[in-house]
Amino acid sequence: MKSKLCSAAIFALATLFFNPVWAQETPTVDRTATGGAQTLEDIMRRQEQLKIDESFRSENLGDPANAAPISGQLGTLGGRSDADVWRSIRYNKIDPTVQSPGPANTVLIQDEGMPWYKLREGPVITYGGGAILGFLALLVVFYFVRGKIMIDGGPAGTTIQRFKAIERFGHWLLAGSFIALALTGLLTLMGRSFLIPVIGKDAFATLAVGSKWLHNNVAWAFMLGLVMTFVMWVAHNIPNKLDWQWLKAGGGIFTKGHPSAKKFNAGQKIIFWTVMVLGFSVSLSGLSLLFPFQLPIFADTFGVINSVLGTSFPTDLAPHEEMQYANIWHSIVAFVMMVAIIAHIYIGSVGMEGAFDAMGNGEVDLEWARQHHDLWVAEVEAKQGKGESS
Amino acid sequence: MKVMISAFVAALVIASLAPVALNQFGWSSAEQASSESVRLD
């Protein structure tokens, strides 16, 4: 029942991202009266921003084979009229010769810019920003309802090493760069709408240039941190039966007892895999944006999805469309990561007594460790016992 | 906390060195999208 509700909620949320216009079916228009050219109905539908099947224009590009013989009076025009040629340019159906290199330079008109801009300025900012603010509000409510999770019976006073220096270095490299990327990313996405009215265009221009530099370059530190933490912690984050027990107990958040856990509990594993999978995805789309037009990824990805799921995502994408998809995907994934990381920061700081020490100085209170990671403490103590006896 | 600060400093060092390294490899947008004869640098 819960999974059905969850699926329904996900479906309802997903539908919010899609413009209702996309779901419309395009009617078949009779264009015999205009000889196949645009009709009044086409114009009216376009004015009402309804979907139109553009193939009557995009496929009507003339045929060189119809050229009049060169000896004829109209021989120089060839088999394609000026209108045919302009339609070819309009729908990117020509292969022009250009002097400057680069895949995007041969595209003279690319008309997906406005849908991308509207999506970026509309749903992405609205739902992404709303998700962050809503989640922050939820955490404030949660804090006042549940309060700080304390160490039952108080701290033991003795500590146990939770993370080595190299582990903490990898974590903070990833965390520090992620926070820098999140703030500069939000500034790049939303600054035009929300900061210019407050600080003015000149101040924002300086801030935006600095943000762009930091975002583009600190991304490498993020990717290094991602690789480091993956290598160091993946073995501890393989899901097992214990995680199901932990999840069924709700992590002990609303109960007095603490479910058993090894080095990482199921909640931490969810955060780990969320960061790894989304971090990899956001890095790929980021690289695609970092090297404009050089690393297209969406046409191939859509091709794989289509072959597996039988969908019909577009696979013939102009270089600009690749960038537009990369930009939107980069933003959506980043917002999901931000929400997950806000939860992680909460539980690792104000939400739980003694949790920050694990990444602060690497030493955690023994009682805290026993309550939250009892099996891990037993493993460490067993190893220490072996070490002392050998 | 020393580890945390050193990781933040490392992130800034990496960020500072990244554009220098990328330019050395010829991966800048300028090199990818234009030839030397039309560049102002």
Short mmCIF file of N, CA and C in Angstrom, two decimals, chain A residues 68-125:
data_model
loop_
_atom_site.label_atom_id
_atom_site.label_comp_id
_atom_site.label_asym_id
_atom_site.label_seq_id
_atom_site.Cartn_x
_atom_site.Cartn_y
_atom_site.Cartn_z
N ALA A 68 15.85 22.20 -63.46
CA ALA A 68 15.65 22.35 -64.91
C ALA A 68 16.99 22.15 -65.60
N PRO A 69 16.99 21.64 -66.82
CA PRO A 69 18.28 21.43 -67.51
C PRO A 69 19.05 22.74 -67.63
N ILE A 70 20.37 22.65 -67.58
CA ILE A 70 21.21 23.86 -67.55
C ILE A 70 21.02 24.70 -68.81
N SER A 71 20.54 24.03 -69.86
CA SER A 71 20.30 24.77 -71.11
C SER A 71 19.02 25.60 -71.02
N GLY A 72 18.16 25.28 -70.02
CA GLY A 72 16.90 25.99 -69.89
C GLY A 72 17.06 27.39 -69.28
N GLN A 73 16.00 28.17 -69.33
CA GLN A 73 16.09 29.56 -68.86
C GLN A 73 16.24 29.64 -67.34
N LEU A 74 15.67 28.67 -66.61
CA LEU A 74 15.73 28.72 -65.15
C LEU A 74 16.79 27.77 -64.60
N GLY A 75 17.70 27.36 -65.41
CA GLY A 75 18.68 26.35 -65.01
C GLY A 75 19.53 26.73 -63.81
N THR A 76 19.83 27.99 -63.63
CA THR A 76 20.75 28.39 -62.55
C THR A 76 20.14 28.23 -61.17
N LEU A 77 18.81 28.25 -61.08
CA LEU A 77 18.18 28.15 -59.76
C LEU A 77 18.26 26.73 -59.22
N GLY A 78 18.37 25.75 -60.05
CA GLY A 78 18.43 24.36 -59.62
C GLY A 78 17.07 23.85 -59.24
N GLY A 79 17.07 22.70 -58.51
CA GLY A 79 15.81 22.06 -58.17
C GLY A 79 15.22 22.53 -56.86
N ARG A 80 15.85 23.48 -56.23
CA ARG A 80 15.35 23.96 -54.94
C ARG A 80 15.12 25.47 -55.02
N SER A 81 13.96 25.88 -54.55
CA SER A 81 13.65 27.31 -54.56
C SER A 81 14.32 27.97 -53.37
N ASP A 82 14.29 29.29 -53.35
CA ASP A 82 14.83 30.03 -52.21
C ASP A 82 14.12 29.60 -50.92
N ALA A 83 12.80 29.44 -51.03
CA ALA A 83 12.03 29.04 -49.84
C ALA A 83 12.48 27.67 -49.33
N ASP A 84 12.77 26.76 -50.29
CA ASP A 84 13.26 25.43 -49.88
C ASP A 84 14.56 25.55 -49.12
N VAL A 85 15.46 26.39 -49.63
CA VAL A 85 16.78 26.56 -49.01
C VAL A 85 16.64 27.19 -47.62
N TRP A 86 15.77 28.20 -47.51
CA TRP A 86 15.59 28.85 -46.20
C TRP A 86 14.96 27.90 -45.19
N ARG A 87 14.05 27.04 -45.69
CA ARG A 87 13.47 26.05 -44.77
C ARG A 87 14.56 25.08 -44.29
N SER A 88 15.48 24.73 -45.18
CA SER A 88 16.58 23.84 -44.80
C SER A 88 17.41 24.48 -43.69
N ILE A 89 17.65 25.77 -43.83
CA ILE A 89 18.42 26.48 -42.80
C ILE A 89 17.63 26.53 -41.51
N ARG A 90 16.32 26.83 -41.65
CA ARG A 90 15.46 26.95 -40.47
C ARG A 90 15.42 25.65 -39.65
N TYR A 91 15.40 24.51 -40.34
CA TYR A 91 15.27 23.23 -39.64
C TYR A 91 16.59 22.46 -39.57
N ASN A 92 17.68 23.16 -39.77
CA ASN A 92 19.01 22.57 -39.65
C ASN A 92 19.16 21.33 -40.53
N LYS A 93 18.72 21.45 -41.79
CA LYS A 93 18.80 20.32 -42.70
C LYS A 93 19.84 20.56 -43.79
N ILE A 94 20.76 21.49 -43.53
CA ILE A 94 21.82 21.72 -44.51
C ILE A 94 23.15 21.39 -43.87
N ASP A 95 24.17 21.26 -44.68
CA ASP A 95 25.50 20.99 -44.17
C ASP A 95 26.43 22.08 -44.70
N PRO A 96 26.37 23.25 -44.07
CA PRO A 96 27.12 24.37 -44.64
C PRO A 96 28.62 24.24 -44.41
N THR A 97 29.37 24.92 -45.23
CA THR A 97 30.83 24.98 -45.03
C THR A 97 31.14 26.23 -44.23
N VAL A 98 31.82 26.06 -43.10
CA VAL A 98 32.16 27.22 -42.26
C VAL A 98 33.67 27.28 -42.07
N GLN A 99 34.17 28.48 -41.79
CA GLN A 99 35.62 28.65 -41.67
C GLN A 99 36.15 28.27 -40.29
N SER A 100 35.35 28.52 -39.24
CA SER A 100 35.83 28.22 -37.90
C SER A 100 35.44 26.78 -37.52
N PRO A 101 36.34 26.08 -36.83
CA PRO A 101 36.03 24.68 -36.50
C PRO A 101 35.03 24.56 -35.35
N GLY A 102 34.56 23.37 -35.13
CA GLY A 102 33.62 23.15 -34.01
C GLY A 102 32.31 22.64 -34.51
N PRO A 103 31.71 21.64 -33.84
CA PRO A 103 30.47 21.02 -34.33
C PRO A 103 29.28 21.96 -34.31
N ALA A 104 29.27 22.93 -33.40
CA ALA A 104 28.10 23.80 -33.29
C ALA A 104 28.07 24.88 -34.37
N ASN A 105 29.21 25.13 -34.99
CA ASN A 105 29.28 26.26 -35.92
C ASN A 105 28.53 26.02 -37.23
N THR A 106 28.20 24.77 -37.51
CA THR A 106 27.48 24.49 -38.75
C THR A 106 25.95 24.58 -38.56
N VAL A 107 25.53 24.84 -37.33
CA VAL A 107 24.09 25.00 -37.06
C VAL A 107 23.76 26.48 -37.12
N LEU A 108 22.99 26.88 -38.12
CA LEU A 108 22.70 28.31 -38.28
C LEU A 108 21.49 28.74 -37.47
N ILE A 109 20.48 27.87 -37.38
CA ILE A 109 19.30 28.17 -36.56
C ILE A 109 18.99 26.95 -35.70
N GLN A 110 18.84 27.18 -34.40
CA GLN A 110 18.48 26.08 -33.49
C GLN A 110 17.37 26.62 -32.61
N ASP A 111 16.18 26.06 -32.76
CA ASP A 111 15.02 26.73 -32.15
C ASP A 111 14.53 26.09 -30.85
N GLU A 112 15.38 25.27 -30.20
CA GLU A 112 14.97 24.71 -28.91
C GLU A 112 15.38 25.61 -27.75
N GLY A 113 15.96 26.75 -28.10
CA GLY A 113 16.45 27.66 -27.06
C GLY A 113 15.36 28.19 -26.15
N MET A 114 14.23 28.57 -26.71
CA MET A 114 13.17 29.15 -25.88
C MET A 114 12.52 28.12 -24.95
N PRO A 115 12.18 26.91 -25.44
CA PRO A 115 11.66 25.90 -24.51
C PRO A 115 12.65 25.61 -23.37
N TRP A 116 13.96 25.55 -23.71
CA TRP A 116 14.97 25.33 -22.68
C TRP A 116 14.97 26.49 -21.68
N TYR A 117 14.95 27.71 -22.20
CA TYR A 117 15.00 28.90 -21.33
C TYR A 117 13.77 28.94 -20.41
N LYS A 118 12.61 28.63 -20.98
CA LYS A 118 11.38 28.65 -20.17
C LYS A 118 11.40 27.57 -19.09
N LEU A 119 11.93 26.40 -19.44
CA LEU A 119 12.02 25.32 -18.46
C LEU A 119 12.99 25.69 -17.35
N ARG A 120 14.11 26.29 -17.74
CA ARG A 120 15.15 26.68 -16.77
C ARG A 120 14.64 27.78 -15.85
N GLU A 121 14.02 28.78 -16.43
CA GLU A 121 13.55 29.91 -15.62
C GLU A 121 12.25 29.61 -14.89
N GLY A 122 11.52 28.62 -15.37
CA GLY A 122 10.23 28.31 -14.75
C GLY A 122 10.29 27.14 -13.78
N PRO A 123 9.91 25.94 -14.24
CA PRO A 123 9.81 24.79 -13.34
C PRO A 123 11.11 24.45 -12.60
N VAL A 124 12.25 24.57 -13.26
CA VAL A 124 13.51 24.19 -12.59
C VAL A 124 13.76 25.08 -11.37
N ILE A 125 13.63 26.38 -11.56
CA ILE A 125 13.86 27.30 -10.43
C ILE A 125 12.73 27.16 -9.40
#
